[in-house]
XYZ file of C-alpha atoms in Angstrom:
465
model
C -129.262 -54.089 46.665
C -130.279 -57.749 45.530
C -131.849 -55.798 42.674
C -128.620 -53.637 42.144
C -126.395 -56.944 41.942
C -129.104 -59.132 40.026
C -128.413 -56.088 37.081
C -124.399 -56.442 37.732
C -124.766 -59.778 36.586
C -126.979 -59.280 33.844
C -124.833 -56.771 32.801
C -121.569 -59.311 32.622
C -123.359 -62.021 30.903
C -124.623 -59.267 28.186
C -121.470 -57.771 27.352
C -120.684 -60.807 25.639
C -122.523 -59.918 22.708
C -120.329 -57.262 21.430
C -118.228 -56.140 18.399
C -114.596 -57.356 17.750
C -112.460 -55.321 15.126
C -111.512 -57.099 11.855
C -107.934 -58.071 11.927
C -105.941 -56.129 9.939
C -102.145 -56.841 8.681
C -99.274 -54.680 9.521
C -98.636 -52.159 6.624
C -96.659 -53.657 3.617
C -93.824 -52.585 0.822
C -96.483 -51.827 -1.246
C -99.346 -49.902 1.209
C -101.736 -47.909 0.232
C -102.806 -44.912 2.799
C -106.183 -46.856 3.063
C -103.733 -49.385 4.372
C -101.903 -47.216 6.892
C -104.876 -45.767 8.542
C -106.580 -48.905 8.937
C -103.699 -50.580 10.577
C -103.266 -47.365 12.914
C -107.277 -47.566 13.811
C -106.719 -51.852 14.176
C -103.570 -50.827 16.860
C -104.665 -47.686 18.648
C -102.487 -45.540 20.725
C -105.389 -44.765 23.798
C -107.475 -47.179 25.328
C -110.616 -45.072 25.042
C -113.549 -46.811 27.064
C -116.724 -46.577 24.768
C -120.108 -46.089 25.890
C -123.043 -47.514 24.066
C -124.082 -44.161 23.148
C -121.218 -42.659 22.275
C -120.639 -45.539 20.041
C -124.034 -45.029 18.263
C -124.253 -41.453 18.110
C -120.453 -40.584 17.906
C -121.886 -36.986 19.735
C -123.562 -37.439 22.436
C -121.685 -38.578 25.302
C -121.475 -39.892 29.244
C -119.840 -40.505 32.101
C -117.955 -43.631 30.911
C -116.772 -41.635 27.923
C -115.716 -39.026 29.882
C -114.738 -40.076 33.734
C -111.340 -40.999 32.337
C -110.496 -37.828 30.127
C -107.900 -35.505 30.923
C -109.608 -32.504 30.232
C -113.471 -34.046 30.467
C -113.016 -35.722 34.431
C -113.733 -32.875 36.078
C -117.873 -32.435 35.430
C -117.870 -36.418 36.499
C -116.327 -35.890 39.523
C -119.057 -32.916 40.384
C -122.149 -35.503 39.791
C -120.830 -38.200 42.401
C -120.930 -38.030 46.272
C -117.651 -40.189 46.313
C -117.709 -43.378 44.318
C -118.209 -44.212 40.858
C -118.137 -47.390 38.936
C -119.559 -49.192 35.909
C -119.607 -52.569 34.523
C -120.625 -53.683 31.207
C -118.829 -54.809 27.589
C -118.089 -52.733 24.424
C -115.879 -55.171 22.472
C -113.376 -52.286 22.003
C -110.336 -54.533 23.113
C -111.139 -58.092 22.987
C -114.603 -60.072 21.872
C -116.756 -61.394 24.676
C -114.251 -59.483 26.932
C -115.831 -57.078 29.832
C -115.405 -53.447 30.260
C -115.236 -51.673 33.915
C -114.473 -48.434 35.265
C -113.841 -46.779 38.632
C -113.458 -43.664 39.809
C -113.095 -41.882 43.936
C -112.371 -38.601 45.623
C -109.808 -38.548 47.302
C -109.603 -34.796 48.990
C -108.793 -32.609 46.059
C -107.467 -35.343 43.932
C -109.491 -37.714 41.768
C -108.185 -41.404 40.524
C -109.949 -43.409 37.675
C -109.191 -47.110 36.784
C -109.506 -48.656 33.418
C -110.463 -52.476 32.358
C -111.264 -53.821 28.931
C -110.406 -57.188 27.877
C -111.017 -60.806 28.757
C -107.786 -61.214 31.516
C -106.019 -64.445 29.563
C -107.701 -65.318 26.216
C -106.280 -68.843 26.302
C -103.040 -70.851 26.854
C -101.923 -74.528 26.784
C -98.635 -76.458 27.129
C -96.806 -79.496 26.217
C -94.212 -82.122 27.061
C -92.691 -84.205 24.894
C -91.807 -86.470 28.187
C -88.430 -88.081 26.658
C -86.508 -89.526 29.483
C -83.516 -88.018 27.561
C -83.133 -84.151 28.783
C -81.148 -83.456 25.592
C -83.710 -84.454 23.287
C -86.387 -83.838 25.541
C -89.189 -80.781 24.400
C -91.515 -78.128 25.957
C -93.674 -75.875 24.514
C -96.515 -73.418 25.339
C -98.622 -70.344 24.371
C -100.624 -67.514 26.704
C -102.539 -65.030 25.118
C -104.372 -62.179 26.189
C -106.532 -58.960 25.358
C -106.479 -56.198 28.006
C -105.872 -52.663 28.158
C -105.546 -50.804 31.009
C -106.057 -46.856 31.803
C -105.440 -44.666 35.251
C -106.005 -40.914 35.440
C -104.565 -38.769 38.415
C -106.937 -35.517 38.190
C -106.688 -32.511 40.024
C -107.683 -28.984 40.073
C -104.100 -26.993 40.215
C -102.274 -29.898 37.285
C -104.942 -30.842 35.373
C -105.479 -34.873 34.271
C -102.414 -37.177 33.886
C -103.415 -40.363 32.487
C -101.007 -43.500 31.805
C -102.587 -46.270 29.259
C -101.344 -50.272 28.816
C -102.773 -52.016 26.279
C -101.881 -55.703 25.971
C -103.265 -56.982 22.635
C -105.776 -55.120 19.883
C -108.896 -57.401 20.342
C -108.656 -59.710 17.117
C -104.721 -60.154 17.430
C -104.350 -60.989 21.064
C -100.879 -60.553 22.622
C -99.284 -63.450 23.037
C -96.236 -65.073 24.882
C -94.887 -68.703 23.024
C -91.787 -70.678 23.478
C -90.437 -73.840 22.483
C -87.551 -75.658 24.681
C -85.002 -78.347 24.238
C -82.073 -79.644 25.670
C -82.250 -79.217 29.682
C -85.051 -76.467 29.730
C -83.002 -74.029 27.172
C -85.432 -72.178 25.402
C -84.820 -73.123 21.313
C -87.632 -70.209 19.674
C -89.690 -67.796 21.819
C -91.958 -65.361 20.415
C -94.334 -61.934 21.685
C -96.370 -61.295 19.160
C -97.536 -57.857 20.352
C -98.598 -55.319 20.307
C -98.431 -53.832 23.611
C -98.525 -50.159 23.763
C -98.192 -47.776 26.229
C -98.841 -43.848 26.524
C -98.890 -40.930 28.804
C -101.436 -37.965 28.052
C -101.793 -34.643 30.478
C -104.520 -32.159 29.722
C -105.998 -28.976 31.272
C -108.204 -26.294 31.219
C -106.151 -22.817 30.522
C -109.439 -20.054 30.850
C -111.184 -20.225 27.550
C -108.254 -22.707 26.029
C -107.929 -26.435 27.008
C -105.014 -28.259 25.497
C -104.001 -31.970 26.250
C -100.765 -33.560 24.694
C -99.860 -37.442 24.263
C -96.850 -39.725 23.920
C -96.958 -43.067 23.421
C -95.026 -46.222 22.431
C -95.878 -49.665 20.377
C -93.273 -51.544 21.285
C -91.842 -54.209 18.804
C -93.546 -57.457 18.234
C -90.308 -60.028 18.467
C -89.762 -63.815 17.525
C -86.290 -64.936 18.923
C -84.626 -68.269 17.680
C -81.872 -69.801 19.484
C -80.366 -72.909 16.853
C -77.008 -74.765 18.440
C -75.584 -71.707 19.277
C -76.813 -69.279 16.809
C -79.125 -66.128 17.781
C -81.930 -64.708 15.285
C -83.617 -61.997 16.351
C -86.604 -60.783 14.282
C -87.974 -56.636 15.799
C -91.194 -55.330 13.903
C -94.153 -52.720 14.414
C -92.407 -50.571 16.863
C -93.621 -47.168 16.827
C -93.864 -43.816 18.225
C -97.135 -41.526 18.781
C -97.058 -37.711 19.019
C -101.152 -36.145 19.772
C -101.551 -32.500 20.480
C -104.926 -30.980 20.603
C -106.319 -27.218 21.713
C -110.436 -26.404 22.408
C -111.010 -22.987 22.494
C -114.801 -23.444 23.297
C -116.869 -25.187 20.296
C -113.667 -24.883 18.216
C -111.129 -27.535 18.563
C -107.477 -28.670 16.856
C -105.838 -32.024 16.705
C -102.956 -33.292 15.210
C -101.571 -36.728 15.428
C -98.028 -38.227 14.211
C -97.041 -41.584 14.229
C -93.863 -42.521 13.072
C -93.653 -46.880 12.473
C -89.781 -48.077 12.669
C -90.405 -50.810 10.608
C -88.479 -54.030 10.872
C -84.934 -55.454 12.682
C -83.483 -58.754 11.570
C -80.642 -59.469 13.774
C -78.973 -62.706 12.524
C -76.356 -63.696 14.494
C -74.963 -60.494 15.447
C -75.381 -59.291 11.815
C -78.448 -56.579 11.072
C -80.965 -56.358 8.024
C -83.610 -53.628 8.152
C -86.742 -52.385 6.819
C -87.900 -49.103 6.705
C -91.329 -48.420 8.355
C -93.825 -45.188 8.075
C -94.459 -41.676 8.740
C -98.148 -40.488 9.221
C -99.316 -37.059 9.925
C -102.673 -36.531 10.706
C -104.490 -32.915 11.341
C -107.988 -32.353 12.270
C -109.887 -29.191 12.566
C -113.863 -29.351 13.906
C -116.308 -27.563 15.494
C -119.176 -28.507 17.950
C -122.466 -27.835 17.206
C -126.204 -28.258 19.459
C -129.429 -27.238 18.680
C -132.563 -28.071 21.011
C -135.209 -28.504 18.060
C -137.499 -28.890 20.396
C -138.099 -29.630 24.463
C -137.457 -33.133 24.181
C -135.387 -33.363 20.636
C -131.923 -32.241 20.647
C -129.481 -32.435 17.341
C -125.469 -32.484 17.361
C -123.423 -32.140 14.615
C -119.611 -32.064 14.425
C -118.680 -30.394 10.966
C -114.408 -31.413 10.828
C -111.607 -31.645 8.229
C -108.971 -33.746 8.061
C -105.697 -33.035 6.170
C -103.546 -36.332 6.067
C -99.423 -36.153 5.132
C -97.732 -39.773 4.595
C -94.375 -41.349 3.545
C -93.191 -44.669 2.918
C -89.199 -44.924 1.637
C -89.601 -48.941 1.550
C -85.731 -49.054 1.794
C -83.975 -51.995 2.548
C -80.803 -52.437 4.290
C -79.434 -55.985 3.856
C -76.809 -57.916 6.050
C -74.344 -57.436 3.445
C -74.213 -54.457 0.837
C -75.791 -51.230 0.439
C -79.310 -50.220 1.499
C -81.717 -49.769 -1.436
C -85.551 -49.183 -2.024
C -87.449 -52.585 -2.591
C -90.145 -50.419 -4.459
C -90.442 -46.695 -4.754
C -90.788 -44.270 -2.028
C -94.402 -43.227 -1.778
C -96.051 -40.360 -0.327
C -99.835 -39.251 -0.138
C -101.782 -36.241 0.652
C -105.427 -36.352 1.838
C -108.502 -33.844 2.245
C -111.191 -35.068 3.852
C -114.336 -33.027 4.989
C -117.020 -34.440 6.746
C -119.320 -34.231 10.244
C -120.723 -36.440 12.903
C -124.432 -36.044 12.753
C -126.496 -37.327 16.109
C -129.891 -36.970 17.531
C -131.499 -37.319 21.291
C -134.967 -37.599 22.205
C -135.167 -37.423 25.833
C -139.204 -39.334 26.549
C -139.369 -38.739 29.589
C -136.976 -37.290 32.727
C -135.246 -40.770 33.126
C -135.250 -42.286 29.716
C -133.403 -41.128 26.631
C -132.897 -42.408 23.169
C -129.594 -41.952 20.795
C -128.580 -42.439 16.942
C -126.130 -41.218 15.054
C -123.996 -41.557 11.220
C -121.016 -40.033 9.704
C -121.202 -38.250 6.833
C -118.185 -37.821 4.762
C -118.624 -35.051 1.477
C -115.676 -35.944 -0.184
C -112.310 -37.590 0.182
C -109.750 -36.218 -2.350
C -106.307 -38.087 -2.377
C -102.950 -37.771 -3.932
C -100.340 -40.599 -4.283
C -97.057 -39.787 -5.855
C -93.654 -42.167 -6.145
C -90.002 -41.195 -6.351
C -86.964 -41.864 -8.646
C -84.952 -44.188 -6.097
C -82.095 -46.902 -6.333
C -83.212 -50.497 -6.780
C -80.715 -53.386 -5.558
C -77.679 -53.478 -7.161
C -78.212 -49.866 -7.656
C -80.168 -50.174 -10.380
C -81.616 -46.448 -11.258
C -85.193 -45.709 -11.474
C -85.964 -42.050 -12.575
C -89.629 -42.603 -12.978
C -92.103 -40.406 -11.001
C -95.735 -41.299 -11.486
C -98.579 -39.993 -9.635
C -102.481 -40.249 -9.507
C -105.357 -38.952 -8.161
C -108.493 -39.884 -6.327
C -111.703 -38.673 -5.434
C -114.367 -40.477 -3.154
C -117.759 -38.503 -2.991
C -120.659 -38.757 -0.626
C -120.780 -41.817 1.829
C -122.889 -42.162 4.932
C -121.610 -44.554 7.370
C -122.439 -45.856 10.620
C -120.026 -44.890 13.493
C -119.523 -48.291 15.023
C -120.143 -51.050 12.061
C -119.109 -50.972 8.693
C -122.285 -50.678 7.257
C -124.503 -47.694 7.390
C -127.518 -49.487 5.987
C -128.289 -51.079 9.811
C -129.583 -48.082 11.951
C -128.236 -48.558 15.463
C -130.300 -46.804 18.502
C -129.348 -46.375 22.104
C -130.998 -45.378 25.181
C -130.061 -44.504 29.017
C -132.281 -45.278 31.738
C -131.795 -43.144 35.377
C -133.672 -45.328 38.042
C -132.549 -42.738 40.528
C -129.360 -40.340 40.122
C -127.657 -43.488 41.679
C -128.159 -46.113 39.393
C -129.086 -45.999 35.279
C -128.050 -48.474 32.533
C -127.029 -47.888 29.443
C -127.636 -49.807 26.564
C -127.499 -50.173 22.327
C -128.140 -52.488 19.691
C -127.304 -52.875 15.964
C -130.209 -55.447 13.351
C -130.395 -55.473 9.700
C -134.425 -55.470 11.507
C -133.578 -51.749 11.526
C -132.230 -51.445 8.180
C -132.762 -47.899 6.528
C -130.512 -48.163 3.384
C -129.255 -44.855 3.313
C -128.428 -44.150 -0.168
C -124.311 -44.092 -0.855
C -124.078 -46.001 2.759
C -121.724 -48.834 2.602
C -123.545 -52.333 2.227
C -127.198 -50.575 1.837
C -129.703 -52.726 0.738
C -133.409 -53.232 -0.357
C -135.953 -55.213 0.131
C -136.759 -57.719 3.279
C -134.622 -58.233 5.978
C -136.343 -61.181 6.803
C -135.208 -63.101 3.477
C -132.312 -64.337 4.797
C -130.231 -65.267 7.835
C -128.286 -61.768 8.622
C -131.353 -60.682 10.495
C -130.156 -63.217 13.125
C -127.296 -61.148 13.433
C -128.489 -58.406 15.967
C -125.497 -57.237 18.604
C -125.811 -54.954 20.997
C -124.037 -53.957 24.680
C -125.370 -53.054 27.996
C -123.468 -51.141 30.690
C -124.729 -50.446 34.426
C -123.681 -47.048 36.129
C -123.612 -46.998 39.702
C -122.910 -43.701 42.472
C -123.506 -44.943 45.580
C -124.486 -41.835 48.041
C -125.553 -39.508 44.686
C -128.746 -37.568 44.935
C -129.011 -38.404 49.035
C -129.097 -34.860 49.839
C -131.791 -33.523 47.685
């Protein structure tokens, strides 16, 4: 055990080295579908916990990627006596922040527990310490990264699994206020987002569907001035997921629809329209065992991607008209996750992985609409684009730095899990994004090496054999 918990702690201290998403800005009058997607991928509806080699390979997979799935808990739950947990860091919510997971039996039923974040991120406070309680001012700020996920499983209903997320990693939830006057709070603001869904899932025979809901709710800033209420509501927006495996063969669509913004000034209302984004995928799973120790995945998929903007705006006074036109895209998109495992020996395994994308062909197109003052715009231009081959790695955005993982079992009780990420490894796959020639060693970046490490523990696993 002193060996057990000397890992545990390892474990913690590694998972600060990890990877924080770039912060991205919420979708503007003018947004390109680039723009949408990236802000959808920056603000996730799930809370998916990561593990290093899912996150390198993007096809292999293991118990931390799948103890909490609605439809994938049940072949965890057979390979534990009655406890599972991990510890470790992934970076998916919050920089430096630690990722955990539980699971127990509990008769027939099975729950799982969620953690990723850092609890608070920071906070501070201030009083202006007038001895005048009219003039007299307090302020302060509490931020935080976590999300949060628990799955109820069981054999006769399938998975139910409720997700909180508090923050997206690089724009941390906050909670801010400024007071006046005898405590009366004067502006207060929650910066968002905080999310929440509810996914159930089950295997039907040969088909397994699983169906989502969730919620962004608004970001707000709230400004009370001698009397006067403004109310600013942005970002709120609902998620629709359905997917159906039949076997290798699997379905997904997605819809979000973004509600934009709400001014409410003093009891009068201004909007601004938000977004519509329709997302359907269609894949299929492929593995091959090239040889006793080398086995290849592959996940050939295409994506078909519908999206509207009407960038209308509906002032406090007067009609509503568009700001700019109302845009609309269409997007095909084949490509397929590529992995490869080389299992050395019975406990230790190796991973890697890239995405390959053939082609991404795009269509934009604007509408005649009503400018303010209803001005009339009948002009409809359009364009096309076409993207061709790209590699990319699955975690960074670069494909030229190779990432590897590997899994070591010290008994079917305890293994660790671990990747890492150097331009040391760099391959420069031709078309990857930021590939590059020549010595790594030339400059500084080689310093910048990441990686994560996760410990898996089932206490009472394997006693029997």
């Amino acid at each position: 055990m002193r060996k057990v918990f000397s890992v545990l702690v390892l474990a913690a201290l590694v998972s600060g080295a990890v990877w924080a998403q770039p912060t991205e800005p919420a979708p503007s009058a003018a947004a390109s579908l680039k723009t949408l997607k990236d802000y959808l991928k920056n603000n996730p509806f799930q809370a998916a916990p990561t593990s290093p080699v899912n996150a390198v390979s993007g096809r292999f997979s293991t118990d931390v990627d799948n103890y909490l799935g609605v439809t994938d808990w049940n072949g965890v739950a057979e390979n534990f006596a009655n406890t599972y947990f991990f510890l470790g860091g992934d970076g998916t919510a919050a920089g430096g922040g630690i990722m955990g997971g539980f699971a127990k039996k509990l008769g027939s039923a099975y729950l799982a527990f969620y953690i990723d974040g850092n609890l608070f991120k920071d906070g501070y406070g201030y009083n202006s310490g007038s001895d005048d309680s009219d003039t007299n001012t307090t302020g302060g700020s509490l931020l935080w990264n976590n999300w949060f996920g628990f799955l109820f499983g069981n054999e006769a209903i399938g998975g139910i699994r409720f997700d909180l997320q508090l923050g997206n990693g690089t724009n941390a939830n906050a909670a801010w206020d400024t007071s006046t006057g005898g405590g009366k709070v004067k502006e207060s603001d929650n910066l968002g987002p905080v999310t929440t869904t509810l996914q159930w899932g089950k295997a039907l025979g040969a088909i397994t569907p699983n169906v989502g809901l969730g919620f962004r709710w608004p970001g707000t800033h709230i400004v009370n001035n001698d009397g006067t209420k403004n109310e600013n509501y942005k970002n709120a927006a609902l998620w629709f997921h359905l997917g159906v495996d039949i076997g290798d063969f699997g379905v997904e669509n997605n819809l979000t629809i973004d509600f934009g913004t709400t001014n409410n000034n003093d009891g009068k209302k201004s909007t601004e329209s938000g977004y519509v984004l329709d997302g359907l995928g269609v894949y299929y799973a492929i593995t091959a065992d090239i040889t006793e120790k080398i086995q290849f995945k592959a996940k050939p998929r295409i994506d078909f991607t519908i999206a509207g903007k009407d960038n209308k705006k509906t002032p406090v006074q007067g009609d509503a008209y568009n700001d700019t036109a109302p845009q609309f895209w269409f997007a095909l998109s084949p490509s397929s996750q590529l992995a490869l495992k080389f299992q050395a020996n019975e406990k230790l395994a190796f991973y890697t992985g890239v995405n390959l994308t053939l082609l991404t062909f795009t269509v934009e197109a604007d509408s005649s609409y009503k400018g303010q003052g209803g001005a009339e715009v009948k002009d409809k231009p359009s364009k096309w684009t076409l993207e061709g081959i790209q590699f990319a790695n699955l975690n960074i955005n670069s494909g030229s730095d190779l990432e590897i993982a590997a899994t070591f079992a010290f008994s079917p009780a305890f293994s660790l899990e671990a990747n890492i990420s150097s331009p040391l490894l760099n391959i420069a796959i031709p078309g990857s994004e930021g590939s590059q020639v020549g010595n790594p060693f030339a400059a500084a970046s080689w310093l910048n090496t990441k990686g994560s490490l996760l410990v898996n523990f089932k206490p009472g696993a394997g006693a029997a054999e």
